[in-house]
Short mmCIF file of C-alpha atoms and ligand atoms in Angstrom, two decimals:
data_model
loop_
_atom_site.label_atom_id
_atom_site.label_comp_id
_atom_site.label_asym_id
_atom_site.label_seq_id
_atom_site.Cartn_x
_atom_site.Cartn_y
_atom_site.Cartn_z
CA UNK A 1 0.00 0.00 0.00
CA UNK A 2 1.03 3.35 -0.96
CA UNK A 3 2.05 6.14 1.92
CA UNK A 4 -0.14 9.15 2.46
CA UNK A 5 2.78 11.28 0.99
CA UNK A 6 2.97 9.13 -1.72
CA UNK A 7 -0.71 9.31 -2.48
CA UNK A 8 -0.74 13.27 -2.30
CA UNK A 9 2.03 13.38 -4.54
CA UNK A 10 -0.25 11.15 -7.25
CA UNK A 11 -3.39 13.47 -6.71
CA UNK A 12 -1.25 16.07 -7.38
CA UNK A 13 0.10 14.59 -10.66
CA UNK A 14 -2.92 13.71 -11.50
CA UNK A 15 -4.43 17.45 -11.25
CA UNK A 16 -1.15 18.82 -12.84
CA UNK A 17 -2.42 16.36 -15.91
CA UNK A 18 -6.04 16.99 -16.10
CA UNK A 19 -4.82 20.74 -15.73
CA UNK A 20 -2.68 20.45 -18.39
CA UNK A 21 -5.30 18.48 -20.44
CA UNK A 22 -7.52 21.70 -20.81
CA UNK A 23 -4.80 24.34 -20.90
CA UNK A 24 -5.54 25.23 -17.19
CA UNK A 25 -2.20 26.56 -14.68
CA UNK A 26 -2.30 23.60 -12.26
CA UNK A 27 -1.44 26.20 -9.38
CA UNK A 28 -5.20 27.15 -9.95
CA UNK A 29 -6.29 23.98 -8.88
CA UNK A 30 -5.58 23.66 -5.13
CA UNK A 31 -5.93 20.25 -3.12
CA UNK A 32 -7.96 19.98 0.21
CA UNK A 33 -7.73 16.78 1.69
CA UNK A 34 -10.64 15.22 3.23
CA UNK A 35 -9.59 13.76 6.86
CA UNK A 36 -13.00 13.22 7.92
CA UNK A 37 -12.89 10.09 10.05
CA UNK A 38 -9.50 9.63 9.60
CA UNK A 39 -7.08 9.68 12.85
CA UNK A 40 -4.96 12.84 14.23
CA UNK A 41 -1.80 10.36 12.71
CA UNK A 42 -2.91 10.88 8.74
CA UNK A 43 -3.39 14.35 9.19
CA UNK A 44 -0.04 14.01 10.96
CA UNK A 45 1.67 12.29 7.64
CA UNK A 46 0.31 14.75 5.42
CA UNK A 47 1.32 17.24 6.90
CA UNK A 48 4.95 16.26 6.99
CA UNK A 49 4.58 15.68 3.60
CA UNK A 50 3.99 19.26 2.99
CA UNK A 51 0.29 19.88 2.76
CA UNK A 52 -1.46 21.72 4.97
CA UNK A 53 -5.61 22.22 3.82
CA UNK A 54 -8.23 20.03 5.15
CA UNK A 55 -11.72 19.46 4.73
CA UNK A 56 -13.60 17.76 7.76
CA UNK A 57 -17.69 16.64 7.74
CA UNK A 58 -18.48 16.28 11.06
CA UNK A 59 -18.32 19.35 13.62
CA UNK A 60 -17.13 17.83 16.82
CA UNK A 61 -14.56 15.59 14.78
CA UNK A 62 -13.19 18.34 13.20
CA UNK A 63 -13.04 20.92 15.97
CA UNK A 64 -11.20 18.70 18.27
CA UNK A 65 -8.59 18.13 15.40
CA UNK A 66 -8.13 22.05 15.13
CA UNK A 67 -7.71 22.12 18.69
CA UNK A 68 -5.25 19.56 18.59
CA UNK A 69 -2.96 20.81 16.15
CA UNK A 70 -3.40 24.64 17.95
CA UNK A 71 -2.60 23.19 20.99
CA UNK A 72 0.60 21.86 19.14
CA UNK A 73 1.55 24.99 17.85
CA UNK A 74 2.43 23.66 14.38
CA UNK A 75 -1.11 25.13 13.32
CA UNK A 76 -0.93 28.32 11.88
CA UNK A 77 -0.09 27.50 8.24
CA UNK A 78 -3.17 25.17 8.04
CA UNK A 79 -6.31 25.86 6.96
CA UNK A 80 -9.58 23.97 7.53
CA UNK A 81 -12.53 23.66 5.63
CA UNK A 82 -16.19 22.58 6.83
CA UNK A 83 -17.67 20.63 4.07
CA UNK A 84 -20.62 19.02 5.61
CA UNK A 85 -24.62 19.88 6.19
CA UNK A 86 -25.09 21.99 9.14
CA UNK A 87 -27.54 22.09 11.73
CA UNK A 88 -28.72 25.15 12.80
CA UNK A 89 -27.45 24.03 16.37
CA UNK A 90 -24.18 23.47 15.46
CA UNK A 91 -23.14 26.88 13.59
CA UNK A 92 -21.18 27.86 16.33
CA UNK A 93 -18.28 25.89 17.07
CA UNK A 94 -18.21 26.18 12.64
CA UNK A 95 -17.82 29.88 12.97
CA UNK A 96 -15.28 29.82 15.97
CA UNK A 97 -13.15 27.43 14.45
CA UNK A 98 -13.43 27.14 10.69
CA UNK A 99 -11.90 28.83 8.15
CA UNK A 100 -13.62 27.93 5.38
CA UNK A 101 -17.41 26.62 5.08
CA UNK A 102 -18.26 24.63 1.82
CA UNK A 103 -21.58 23.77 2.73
CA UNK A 104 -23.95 26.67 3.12
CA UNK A 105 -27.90 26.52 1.66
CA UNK A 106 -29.93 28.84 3.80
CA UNK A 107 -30.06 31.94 4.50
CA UNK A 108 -30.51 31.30 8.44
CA UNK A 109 -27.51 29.65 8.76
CA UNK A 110 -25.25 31.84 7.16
CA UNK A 111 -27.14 34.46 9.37
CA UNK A 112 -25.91 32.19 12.69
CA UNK A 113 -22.26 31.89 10.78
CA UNK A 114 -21.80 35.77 10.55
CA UNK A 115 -23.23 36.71 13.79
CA UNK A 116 -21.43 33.77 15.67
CA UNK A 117 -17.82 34.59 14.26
CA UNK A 118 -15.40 35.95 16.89
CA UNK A 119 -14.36 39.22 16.24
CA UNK A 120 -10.77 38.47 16.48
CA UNK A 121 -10.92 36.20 13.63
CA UNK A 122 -10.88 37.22 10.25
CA UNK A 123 -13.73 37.08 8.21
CA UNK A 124 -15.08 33.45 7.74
CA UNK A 125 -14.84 31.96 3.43
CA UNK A 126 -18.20 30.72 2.09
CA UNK A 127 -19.25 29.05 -0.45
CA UNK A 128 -22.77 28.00 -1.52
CA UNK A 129 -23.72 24.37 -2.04
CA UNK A 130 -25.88 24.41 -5.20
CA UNK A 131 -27.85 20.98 -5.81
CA UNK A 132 -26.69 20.11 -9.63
CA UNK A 133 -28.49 16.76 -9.61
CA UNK A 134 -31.79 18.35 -8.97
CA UNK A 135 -32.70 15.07 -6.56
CA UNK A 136 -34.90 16.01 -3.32
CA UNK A 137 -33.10 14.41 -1.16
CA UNK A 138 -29.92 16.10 -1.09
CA UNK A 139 -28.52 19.37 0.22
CA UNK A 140 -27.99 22.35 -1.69
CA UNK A 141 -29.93 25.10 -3.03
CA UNK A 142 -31.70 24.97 -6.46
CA UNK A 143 -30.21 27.01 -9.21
CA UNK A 144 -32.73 29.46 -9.17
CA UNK A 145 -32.33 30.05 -6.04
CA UNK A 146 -28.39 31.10 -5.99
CA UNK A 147 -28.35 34.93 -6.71
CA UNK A 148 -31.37 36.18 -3.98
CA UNK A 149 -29.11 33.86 -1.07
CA UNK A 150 -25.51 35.22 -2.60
CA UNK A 151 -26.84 38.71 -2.63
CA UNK A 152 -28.20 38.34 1.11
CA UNK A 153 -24.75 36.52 2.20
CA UNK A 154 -22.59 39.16 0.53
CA UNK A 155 -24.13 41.51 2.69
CA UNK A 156 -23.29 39.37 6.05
CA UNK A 157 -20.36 41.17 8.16
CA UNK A 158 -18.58 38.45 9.16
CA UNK A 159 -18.44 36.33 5.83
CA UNK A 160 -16.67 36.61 2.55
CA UNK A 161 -18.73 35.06 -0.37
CA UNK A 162 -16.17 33.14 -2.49
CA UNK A 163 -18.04 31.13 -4.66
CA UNK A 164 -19.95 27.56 -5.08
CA UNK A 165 -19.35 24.24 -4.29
CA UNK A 166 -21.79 20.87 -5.51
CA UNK A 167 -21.69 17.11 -4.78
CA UNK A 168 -22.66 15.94 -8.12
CA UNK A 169 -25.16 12.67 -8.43
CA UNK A 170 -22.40 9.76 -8.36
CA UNK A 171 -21.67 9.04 -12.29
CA UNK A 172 -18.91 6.71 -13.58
CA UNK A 173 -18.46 8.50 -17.29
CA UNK A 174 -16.48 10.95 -17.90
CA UNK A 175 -19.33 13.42 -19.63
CA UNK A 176 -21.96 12.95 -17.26
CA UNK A 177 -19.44 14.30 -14.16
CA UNK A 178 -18.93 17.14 -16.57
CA UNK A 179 -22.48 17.94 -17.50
CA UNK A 180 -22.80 18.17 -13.81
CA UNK A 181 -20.04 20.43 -13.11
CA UNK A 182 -20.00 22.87 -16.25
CA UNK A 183 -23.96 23.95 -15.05
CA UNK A 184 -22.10 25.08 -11.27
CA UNK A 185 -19.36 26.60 -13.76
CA UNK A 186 -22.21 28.41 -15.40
CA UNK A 187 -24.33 29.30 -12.47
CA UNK A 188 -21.04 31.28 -11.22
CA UNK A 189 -20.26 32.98 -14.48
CA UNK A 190 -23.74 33.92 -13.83
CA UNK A 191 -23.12 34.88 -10.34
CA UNK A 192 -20.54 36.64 -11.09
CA UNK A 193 -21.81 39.65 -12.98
CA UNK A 194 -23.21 40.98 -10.29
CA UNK A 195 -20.36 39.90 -7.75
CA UNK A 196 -17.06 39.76 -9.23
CA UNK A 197 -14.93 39.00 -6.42
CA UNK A 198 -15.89 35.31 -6.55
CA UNK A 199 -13.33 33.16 -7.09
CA UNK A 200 -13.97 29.98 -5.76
CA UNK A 201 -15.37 26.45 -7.71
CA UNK A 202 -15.48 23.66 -4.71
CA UNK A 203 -16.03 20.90 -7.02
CA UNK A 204 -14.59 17.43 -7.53
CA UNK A 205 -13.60 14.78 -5.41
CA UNK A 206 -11.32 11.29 -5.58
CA UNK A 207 -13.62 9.75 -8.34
CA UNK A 208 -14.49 12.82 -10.43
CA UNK A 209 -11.39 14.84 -10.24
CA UNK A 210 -10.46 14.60 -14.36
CA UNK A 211 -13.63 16.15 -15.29
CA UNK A 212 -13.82 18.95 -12.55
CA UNK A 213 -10.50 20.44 -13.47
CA UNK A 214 -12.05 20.29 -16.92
CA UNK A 215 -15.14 21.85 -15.56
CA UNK A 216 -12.80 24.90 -14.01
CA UNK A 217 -13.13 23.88 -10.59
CA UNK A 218 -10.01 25.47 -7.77
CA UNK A 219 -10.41 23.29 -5.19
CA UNK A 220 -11.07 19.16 -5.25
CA UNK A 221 -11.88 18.21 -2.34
CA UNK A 222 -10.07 14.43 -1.69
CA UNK A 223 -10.48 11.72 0.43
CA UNK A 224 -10.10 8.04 -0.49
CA UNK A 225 -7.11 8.49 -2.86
CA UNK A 226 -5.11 10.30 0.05
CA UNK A 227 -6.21 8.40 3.03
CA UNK A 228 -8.07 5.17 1.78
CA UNK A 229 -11.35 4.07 1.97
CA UNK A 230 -13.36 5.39 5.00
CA UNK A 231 -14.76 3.33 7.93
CA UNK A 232 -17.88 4.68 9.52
CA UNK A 233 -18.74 2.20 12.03
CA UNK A 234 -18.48 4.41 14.40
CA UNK A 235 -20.20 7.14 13.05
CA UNK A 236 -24.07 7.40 13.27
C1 PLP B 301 -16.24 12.75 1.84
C2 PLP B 301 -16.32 13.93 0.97
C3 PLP B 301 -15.36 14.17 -0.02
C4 PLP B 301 -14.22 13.21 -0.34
O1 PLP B 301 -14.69 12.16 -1.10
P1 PLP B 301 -13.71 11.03 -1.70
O2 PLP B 301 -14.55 10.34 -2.68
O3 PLP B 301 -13.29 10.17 -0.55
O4 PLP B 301 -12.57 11.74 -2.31
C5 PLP B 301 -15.47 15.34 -0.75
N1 PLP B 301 -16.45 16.23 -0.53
C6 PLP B 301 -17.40 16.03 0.40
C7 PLP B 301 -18.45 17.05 0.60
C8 PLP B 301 -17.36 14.88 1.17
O5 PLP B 301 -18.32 14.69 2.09
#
């Protein structure tokens, strides 16, 4: 089995090729690595290999990793990124110790994320999850309903709309996974006449990576092919 460093270094090459594929600068493209249920010890390895963003799921998982690596005093460089659904309840320990928040579909929550961010940090990165697939049963806003929640959360304080992030409908071929992100690529070319400053595609993860880049996404978010398959038998 391959090491954690040598895994990132194969994502890596493998976004430097499907960057170079479409004529994109690979430096465009960055890597977060998704640690969610993955021990303090991966995070540990990948960061000695160099990288230093990660994307947790799970709020209590991922704030006791943050205060972990604080508490180590190795921690400044990193960055941390909240990429799962939110419960109202649970937008506070988000704003106080995230960075970054992938996940955002209501207007209430980013409401709770602004007003709940500690004044000594800086302003908190969000993204809106748009649902591409257009099934009921997963998070993320419709299409049309994008511009009226960017407008509201460019207006919040305490947040900085970058952009959009989906979680595509699982497809094997190649076009389908682009179908699916080239409408988010749209929706923030869209988006983006009206607010210009976005500069942020969350899109892409280990099995879809090739056609994301393609797609324009700047950050793939990657678990598996870093850290290995997940267990969650002790998850709920
Ligand atoms: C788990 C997860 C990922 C990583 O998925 P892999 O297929 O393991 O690369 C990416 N994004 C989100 C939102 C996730 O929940």
């Amino acid at each position: 089995m391959n090491s954690i460093k040598q895994n990132i270094e194969q994502v890596i090459n493998q976004i430097g090729l499907a960057a170079e594929k479409c004529g994109r600068d690979a430096e465009t493209v960055q890597l977060l690595a998704v640690s969610k249920t993955k021990p303090i010890a991966a995070i540990e390895e990948a960061i000695a290999a160099g990288h230093r963003a990660f994307g947790e799921n799970y709020v209590q998982e991922g704030v006791e990793k943050i205060q972990y690596f604080a508490q180590q005093g190795a921690a400044p460089a990193l960055s941390w990124h909240f990429i799962g659904p939110i419960q109202s309840n649970k937008t506070r320990p988000i704003a106080e110790h995230f960075d970054w928040v992938h996940s955002v579909d209501r207007a209430k929550i980013a409401r709770r994320l602004s007003e709940q961010r500690p004044a000594d940090m800086p302003p908190l990165n969000v993204l809106l999850q748009v649902n591409t697939s257009g099934e009921d049963s997963k998070s993320g806003l419709a299409f049309d309903d994008v511009a009226a929640l960017a407008d509201e959360v460019a207006m919040m304080p305490n947040l900085v709309l970058r952009g959009l992030m989906s979680i595509p409908q699982k497809a094997n071929d190649y076009d389908s996974q682009l179908a699916a992100f080239s409408s988010l690529s749209e929706a923030m070319n869209k988006l983006k006449a009206k607010h210009p400053q976005l500069d942020t595609l969350s899109m892409g993860m280990s099995g879809d990576l090739d056609a994301a880049v393609a797609a324009g996404s700047t950050i793939v978010r990657i678990g598996t092919a870093i850290f290995g398959a997940r267990d969650y038998s002790t998850k709920q």
